[in-house]
Short mmCIF file of C-alpha atoms in Angstrom, two decimals:
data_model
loop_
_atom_site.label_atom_id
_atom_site.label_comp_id
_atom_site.label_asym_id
_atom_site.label_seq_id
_atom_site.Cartn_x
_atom_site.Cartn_y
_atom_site.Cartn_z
CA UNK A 1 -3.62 -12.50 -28.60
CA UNK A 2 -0.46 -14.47 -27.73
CA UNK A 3 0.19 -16.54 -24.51
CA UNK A 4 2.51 -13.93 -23.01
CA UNK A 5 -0.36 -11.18 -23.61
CA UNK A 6 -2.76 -13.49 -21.89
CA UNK A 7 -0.46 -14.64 -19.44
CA UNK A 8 0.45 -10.85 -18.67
CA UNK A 9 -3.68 -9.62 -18.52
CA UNK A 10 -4.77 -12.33 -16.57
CA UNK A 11 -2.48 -11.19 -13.68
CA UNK A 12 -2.72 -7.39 -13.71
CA UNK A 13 -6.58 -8.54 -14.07
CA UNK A 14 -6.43 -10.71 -10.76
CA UNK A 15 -3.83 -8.38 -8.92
CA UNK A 16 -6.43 -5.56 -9.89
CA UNK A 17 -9.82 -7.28 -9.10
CA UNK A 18 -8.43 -8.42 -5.71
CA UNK A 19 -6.82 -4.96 -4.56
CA UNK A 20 -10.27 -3.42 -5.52
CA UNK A 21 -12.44 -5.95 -4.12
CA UNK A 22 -10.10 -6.77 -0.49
CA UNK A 23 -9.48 -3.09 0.30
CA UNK A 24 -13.05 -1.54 -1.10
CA UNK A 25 -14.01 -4.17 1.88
CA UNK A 26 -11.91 -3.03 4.70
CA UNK A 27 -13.22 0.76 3.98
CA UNK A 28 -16.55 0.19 4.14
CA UNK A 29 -16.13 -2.15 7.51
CA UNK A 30 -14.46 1.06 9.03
CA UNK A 31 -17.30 2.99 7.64
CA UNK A 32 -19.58 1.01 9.64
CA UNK A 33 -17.09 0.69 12.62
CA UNK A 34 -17.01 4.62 12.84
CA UNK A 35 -21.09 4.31 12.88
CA UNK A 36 -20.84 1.98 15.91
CA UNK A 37 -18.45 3.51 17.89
CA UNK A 38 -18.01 6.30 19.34
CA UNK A 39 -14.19 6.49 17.92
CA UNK A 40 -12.09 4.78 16.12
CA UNK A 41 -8.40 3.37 17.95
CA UNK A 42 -5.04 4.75 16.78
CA UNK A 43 -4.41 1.90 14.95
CA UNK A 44 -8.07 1.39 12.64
CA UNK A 45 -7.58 4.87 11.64
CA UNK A 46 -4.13 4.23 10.40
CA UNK A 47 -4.95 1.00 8.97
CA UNK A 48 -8.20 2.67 7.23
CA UNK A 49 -6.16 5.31 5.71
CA UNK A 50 -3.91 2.69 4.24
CA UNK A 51 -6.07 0.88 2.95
CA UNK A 52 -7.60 4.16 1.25
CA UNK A 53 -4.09 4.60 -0.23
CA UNK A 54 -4.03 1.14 -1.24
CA UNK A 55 -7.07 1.75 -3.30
CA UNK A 56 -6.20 4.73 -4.56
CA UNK A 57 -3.12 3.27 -5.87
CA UNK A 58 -4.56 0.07 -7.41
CA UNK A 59 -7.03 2.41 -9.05
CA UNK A 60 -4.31 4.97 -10.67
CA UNK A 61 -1.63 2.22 -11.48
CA UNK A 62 -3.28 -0.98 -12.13
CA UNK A 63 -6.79 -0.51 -13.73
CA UNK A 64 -5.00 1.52 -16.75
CA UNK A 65 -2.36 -0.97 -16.81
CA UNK A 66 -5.02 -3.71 -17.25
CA UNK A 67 -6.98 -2.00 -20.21
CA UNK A 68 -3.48 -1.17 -21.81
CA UNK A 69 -2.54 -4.77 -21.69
CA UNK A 70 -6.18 -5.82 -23.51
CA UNK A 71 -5.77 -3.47 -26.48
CA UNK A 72 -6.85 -0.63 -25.30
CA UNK A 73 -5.17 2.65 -26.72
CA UNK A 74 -5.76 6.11 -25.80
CA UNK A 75 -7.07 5.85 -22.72
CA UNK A 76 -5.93 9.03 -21.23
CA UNK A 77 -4.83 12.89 -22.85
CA UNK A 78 -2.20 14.83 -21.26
CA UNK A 79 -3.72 16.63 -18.42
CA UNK A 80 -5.43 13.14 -17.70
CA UNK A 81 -1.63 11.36 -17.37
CA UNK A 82 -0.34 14.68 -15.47
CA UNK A 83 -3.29 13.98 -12.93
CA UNK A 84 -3.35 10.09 -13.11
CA UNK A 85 0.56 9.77 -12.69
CA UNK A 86 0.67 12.54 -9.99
CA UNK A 87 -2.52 10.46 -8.17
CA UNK A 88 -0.51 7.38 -8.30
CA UNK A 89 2.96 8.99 -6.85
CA UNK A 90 1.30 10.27 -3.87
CA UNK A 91 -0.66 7.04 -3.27
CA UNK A 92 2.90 4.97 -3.44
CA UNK A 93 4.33 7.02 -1.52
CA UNK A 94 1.50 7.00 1.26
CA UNK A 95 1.46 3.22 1.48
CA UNK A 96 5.42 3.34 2.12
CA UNK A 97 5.03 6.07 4.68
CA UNK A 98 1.99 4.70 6.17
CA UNK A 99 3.15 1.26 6.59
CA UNK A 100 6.31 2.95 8.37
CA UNK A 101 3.88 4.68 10.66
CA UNK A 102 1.81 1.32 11.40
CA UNK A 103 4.93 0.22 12.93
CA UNK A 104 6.86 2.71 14.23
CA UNK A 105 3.01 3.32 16.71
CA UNK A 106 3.11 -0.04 17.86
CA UNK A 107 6.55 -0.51 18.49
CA UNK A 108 6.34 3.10 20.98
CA UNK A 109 2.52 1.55 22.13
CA UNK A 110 4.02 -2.27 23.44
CA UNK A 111 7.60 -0.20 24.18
CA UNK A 112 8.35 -0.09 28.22
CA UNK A 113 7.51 3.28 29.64
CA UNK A 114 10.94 4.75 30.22
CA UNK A 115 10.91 9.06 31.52
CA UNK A 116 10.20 10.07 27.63
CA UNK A 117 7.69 7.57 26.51
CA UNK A 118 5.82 8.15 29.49
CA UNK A 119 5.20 11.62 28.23
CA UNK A 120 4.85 10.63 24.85
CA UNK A 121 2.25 7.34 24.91
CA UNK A 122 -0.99 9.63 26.53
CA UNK A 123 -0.71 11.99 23.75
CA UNK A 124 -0.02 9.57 20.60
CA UNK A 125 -3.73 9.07 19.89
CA UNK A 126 -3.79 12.95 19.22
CA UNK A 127 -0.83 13.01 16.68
CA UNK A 128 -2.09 10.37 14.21
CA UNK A 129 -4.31 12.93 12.21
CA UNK A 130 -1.35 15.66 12.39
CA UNK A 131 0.78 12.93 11.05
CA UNK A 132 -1.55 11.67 7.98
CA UNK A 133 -1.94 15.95 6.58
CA UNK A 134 2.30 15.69 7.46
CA UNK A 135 2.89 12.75 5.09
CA UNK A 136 -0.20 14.13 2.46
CA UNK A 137 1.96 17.33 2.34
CA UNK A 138 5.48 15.72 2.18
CA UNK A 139 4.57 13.49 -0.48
CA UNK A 140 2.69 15.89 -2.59
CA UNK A 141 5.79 18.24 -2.33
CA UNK A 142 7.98 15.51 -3.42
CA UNK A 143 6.03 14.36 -6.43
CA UNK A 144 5.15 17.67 -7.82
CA UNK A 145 7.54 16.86 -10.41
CA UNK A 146 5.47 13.89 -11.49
CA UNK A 147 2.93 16.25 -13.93
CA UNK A 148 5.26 17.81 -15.53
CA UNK A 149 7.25 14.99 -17.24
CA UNK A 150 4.08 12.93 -17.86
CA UNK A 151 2.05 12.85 -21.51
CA UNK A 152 0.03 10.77 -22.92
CA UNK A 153 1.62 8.32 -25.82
CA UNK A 154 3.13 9.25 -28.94
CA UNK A 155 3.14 8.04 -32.43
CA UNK A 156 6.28 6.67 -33.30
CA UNK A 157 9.30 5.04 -31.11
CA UNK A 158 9.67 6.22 -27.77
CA UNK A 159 12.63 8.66 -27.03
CA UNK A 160 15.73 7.92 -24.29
CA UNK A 161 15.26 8.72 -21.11
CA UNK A 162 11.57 7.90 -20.84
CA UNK A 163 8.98 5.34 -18.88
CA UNK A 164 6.96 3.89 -21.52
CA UNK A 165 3.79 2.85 -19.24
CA UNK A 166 1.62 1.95 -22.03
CA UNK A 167 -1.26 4.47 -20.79
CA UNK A 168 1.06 7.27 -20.31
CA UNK A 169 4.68 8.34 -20.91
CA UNK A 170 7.07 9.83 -18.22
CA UNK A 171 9.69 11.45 -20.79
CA UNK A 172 12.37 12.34 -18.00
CA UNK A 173 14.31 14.29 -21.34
CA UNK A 174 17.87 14.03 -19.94
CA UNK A 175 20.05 11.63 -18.51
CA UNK A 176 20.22 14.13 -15.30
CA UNK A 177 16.71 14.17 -14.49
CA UNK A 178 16.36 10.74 -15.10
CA UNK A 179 18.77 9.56 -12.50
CA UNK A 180 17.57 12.72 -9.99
CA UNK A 181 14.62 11.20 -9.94
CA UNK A 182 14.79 8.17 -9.64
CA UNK A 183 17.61 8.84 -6.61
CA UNK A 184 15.33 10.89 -4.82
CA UNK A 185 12.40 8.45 -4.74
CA UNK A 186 14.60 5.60 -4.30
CA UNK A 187 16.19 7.70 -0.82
CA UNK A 188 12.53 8.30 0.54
CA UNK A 189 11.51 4.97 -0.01
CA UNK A 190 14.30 3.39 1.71
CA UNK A 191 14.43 5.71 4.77
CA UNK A 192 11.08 4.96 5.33
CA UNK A 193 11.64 0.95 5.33
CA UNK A 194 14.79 1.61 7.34
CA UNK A 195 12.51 3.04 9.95
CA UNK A 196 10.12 0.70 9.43
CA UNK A 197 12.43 -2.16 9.65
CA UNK A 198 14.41 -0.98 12.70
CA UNK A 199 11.00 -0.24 14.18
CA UNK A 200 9.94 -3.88 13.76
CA UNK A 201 12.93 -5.30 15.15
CA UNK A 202 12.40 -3.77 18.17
CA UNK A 203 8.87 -5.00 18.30
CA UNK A 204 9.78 -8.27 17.99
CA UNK A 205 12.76 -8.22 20.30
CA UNK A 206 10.32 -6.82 22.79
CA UNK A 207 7.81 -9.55 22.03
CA UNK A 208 10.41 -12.31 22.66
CA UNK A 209 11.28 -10.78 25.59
CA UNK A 210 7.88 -10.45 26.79
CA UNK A 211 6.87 -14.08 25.69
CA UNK A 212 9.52 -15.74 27.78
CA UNK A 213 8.16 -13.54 30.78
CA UNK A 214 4.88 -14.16 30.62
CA UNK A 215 4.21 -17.73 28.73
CA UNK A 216 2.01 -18.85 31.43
CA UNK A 217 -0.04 -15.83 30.97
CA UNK A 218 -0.22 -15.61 27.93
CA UNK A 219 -1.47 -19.62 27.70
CA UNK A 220 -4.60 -18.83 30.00
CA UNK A 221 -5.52 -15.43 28.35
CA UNK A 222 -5.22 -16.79 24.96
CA UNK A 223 -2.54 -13.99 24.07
CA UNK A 224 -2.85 -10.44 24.36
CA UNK A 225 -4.89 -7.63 22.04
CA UNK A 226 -1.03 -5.87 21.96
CA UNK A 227 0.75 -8.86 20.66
CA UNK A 228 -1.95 -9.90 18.06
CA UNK A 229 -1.76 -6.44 16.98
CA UNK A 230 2.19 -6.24 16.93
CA UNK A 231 1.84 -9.88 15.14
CA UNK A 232 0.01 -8.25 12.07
CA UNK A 233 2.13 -5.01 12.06
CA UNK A 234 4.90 -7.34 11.86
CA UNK A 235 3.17 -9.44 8.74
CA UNK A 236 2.50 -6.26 7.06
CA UNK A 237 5.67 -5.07 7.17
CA UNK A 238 7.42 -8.03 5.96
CA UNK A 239 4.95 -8.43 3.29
CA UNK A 240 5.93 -4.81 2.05
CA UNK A 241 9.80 -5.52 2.13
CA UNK A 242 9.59 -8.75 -0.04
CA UNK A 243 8.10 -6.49 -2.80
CA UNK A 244 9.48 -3.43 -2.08
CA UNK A 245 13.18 -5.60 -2.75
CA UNK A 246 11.88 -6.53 -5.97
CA UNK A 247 10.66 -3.42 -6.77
CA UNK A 248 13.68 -1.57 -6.33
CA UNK A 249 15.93 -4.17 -7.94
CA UNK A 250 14.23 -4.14 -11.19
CA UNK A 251 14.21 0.12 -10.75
CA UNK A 252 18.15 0.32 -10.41
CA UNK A 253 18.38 -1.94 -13.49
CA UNK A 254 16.00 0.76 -15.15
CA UNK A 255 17.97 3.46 -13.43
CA UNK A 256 21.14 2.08 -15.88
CA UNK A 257 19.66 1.36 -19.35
CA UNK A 258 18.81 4.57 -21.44
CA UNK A 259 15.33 2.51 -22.84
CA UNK A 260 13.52 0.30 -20.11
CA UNK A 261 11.70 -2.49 -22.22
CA UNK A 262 8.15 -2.93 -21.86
CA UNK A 263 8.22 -6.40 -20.22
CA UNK A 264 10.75 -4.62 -17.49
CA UNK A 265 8.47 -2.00 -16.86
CA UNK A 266 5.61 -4.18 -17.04
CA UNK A 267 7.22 -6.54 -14.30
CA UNK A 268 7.96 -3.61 -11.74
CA UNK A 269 4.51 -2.46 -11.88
CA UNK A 270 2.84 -5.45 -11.02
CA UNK A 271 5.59 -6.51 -8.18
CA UNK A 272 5.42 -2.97 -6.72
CA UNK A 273 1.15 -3.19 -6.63
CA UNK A 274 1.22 -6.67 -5.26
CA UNK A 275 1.39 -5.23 -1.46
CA UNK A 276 -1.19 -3.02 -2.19
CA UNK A 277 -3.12 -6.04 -3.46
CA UNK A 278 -2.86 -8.50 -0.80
CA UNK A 279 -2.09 -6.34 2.07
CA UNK A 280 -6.11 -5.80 2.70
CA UNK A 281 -7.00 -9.55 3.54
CA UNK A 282 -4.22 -9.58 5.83
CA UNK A 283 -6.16 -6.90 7.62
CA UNK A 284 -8.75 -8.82 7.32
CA UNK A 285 -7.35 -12.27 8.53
CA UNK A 286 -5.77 -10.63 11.48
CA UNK A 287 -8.56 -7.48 12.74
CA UNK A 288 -11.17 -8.78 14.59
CA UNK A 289 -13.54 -6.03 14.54
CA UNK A 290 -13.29 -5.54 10.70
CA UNK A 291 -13.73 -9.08 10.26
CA UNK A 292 -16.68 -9.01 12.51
CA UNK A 293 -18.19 -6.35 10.62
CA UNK A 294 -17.77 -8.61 7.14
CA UNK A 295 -19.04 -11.43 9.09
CA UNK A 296 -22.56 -9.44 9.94
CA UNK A 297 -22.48 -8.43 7.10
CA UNK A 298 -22.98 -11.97 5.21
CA UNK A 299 -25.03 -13.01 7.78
CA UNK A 300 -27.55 -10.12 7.17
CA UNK A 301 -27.78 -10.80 3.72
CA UNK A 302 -28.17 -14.43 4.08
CA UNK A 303 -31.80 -14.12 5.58
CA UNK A 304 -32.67 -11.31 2.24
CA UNK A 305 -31.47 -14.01 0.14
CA UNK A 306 -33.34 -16.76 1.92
CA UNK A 307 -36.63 -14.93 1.90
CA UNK A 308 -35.88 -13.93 -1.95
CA UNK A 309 -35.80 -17.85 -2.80
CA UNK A 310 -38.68 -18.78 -0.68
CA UNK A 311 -40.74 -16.02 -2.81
CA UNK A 312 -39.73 -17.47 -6.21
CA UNK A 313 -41.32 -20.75 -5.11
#
């Protein structure tokens, strides 16, 4: 195995051990939030179901990638690309969409009450779950294309027109539905990070604002549950642009070359997985009650693990 190969397996290895690992954690402190409390706020749920979409992507995308890039070959037939490529669509597409929602909630949550968000902030607890089955049912219409271009690899060189994954082929046929495609991702995608982006603006116009109001405040409180909440929406969010840019760069390059080289393709998969990567321990880093929970958590095992070693001697 060359260095490139190595190179190459080592990071779709570390980009896929971490996105299992980070947001496999933040489930199961939700899981055990949910047991605790009686509900769980606006903002956990929608944070729980991205990190659910996180995994789901890391799972579809990056664990096949990872075996591909070690040697291994036919990992999947045809109905399993059709269902593994469709999986992964709907799972990108979610972490876009959901990300958008993270901040579009706390931008109207911190907004001023004005005579329509006063009518609108009592009942936006009751339109998250309305919103997730929204976005599960947009996105699944819009990738229902997905199975029907995807098959599993061929002998021989790979024809125009076609994603050579490594696991699975997306053999778009024609130039048309090449370009179609990729123009109708490419306009969800960036409608949602216009709204997103627009949507964190305003946050952090309104927490400038609000900082130069209440300094004095906010020094003897030690800063408010809002603001540390708008902070991380804000981190997310820029986190997701930086590789969402890259992402789409290397995709218009793709969109203009008839055969995408493997080392291009390669490249956009592990830029466009990185958020869903590293996006968990900023949850982490940031949520107090789901690092709390991780925090128990250690601390209940550490007594087990005590008592285990004072056995053995």
């Amino acid at each position: 195995m060359d260095l490139c190969v190595t190179i190459k397996g080592v990071s779709f290895l570390l980009q896929t051990g971490m996105g299992i690992l980070g947001n496999t954690v933040v489930l199961l402190a939700y899981v055990s939030i949910i047991f605790t409390e009686p509900k769980l706020l606006p903002v956990d749920m929608i944070l729980c179901h991205l990190a659910f979409a996180n995994l789901l992507l890391v799972l579809t995308r990056c664990v096949p990638q990872t075996m591909t890039v070690f040697g291994l070959r036919d990992l999947l037939n045809d109905p399993g690309c059709k269902v593994v490529i469709y999986a992964y669509r709907i799972s990108r597409a979610l972490s876009v969409c959901i990300t958008c929602m993270l901040s579009v909630f706390q931008a109207v949550t911190i907004a001023p009450a004005g005579p329509h968000l006063s009518k609108l902030k009592p009942v936006l607890p009751s339109l998250v779950l309305p919103t997730f089955a929204g976005l599960w049912v947009l996105n699944m219409a819009i990738c229902i294309a997905a199975p029907f271009f995807s098959m599993a690899p061929r002998n021989g060189t790979v024809p125009a027109f076609t994603l050579n994954l490594g696991f699975c082929h997306v053999d778009f046929r024609d130039n048309l539905s090449y370009v179609i495609n990729g123009v109708a991702v490419s306009v969800r995608d960036f409608a949602f990070v216009a709204l997103m982006v627009g949507s964190s603006g305003y946050i952090l116009l309104l927490l400038h604002r609000h900082s130069r109001q209440m300094r004095q405040l906010r020094r003897s409180q030690g800063g408010g549950a809002e603001t540390k909440a708008a902070k991380t929406v804000i981190t997310l969010v820029i986190l997701y642009v930086v590789f969402f840019g890259i992402d789409n760069v290397i995709w218009i390059y793709m969109l203009t070359v008839p055969k995408v080289s493997p080392v291009v393709a390669d490249m956009r998969v592990f830029f466009s997985s990185c958020y869903a990567s590293l996006s968990p321990y900023f949850i982490i880093s940031s949520n107090k009650k789901v690092k709390a929970k991780i925090v128990c958590a250690a601390e209940q095992d550490q007594p087990s693990a005590d008592t285990q070693e004072s056995n053995d001697k």
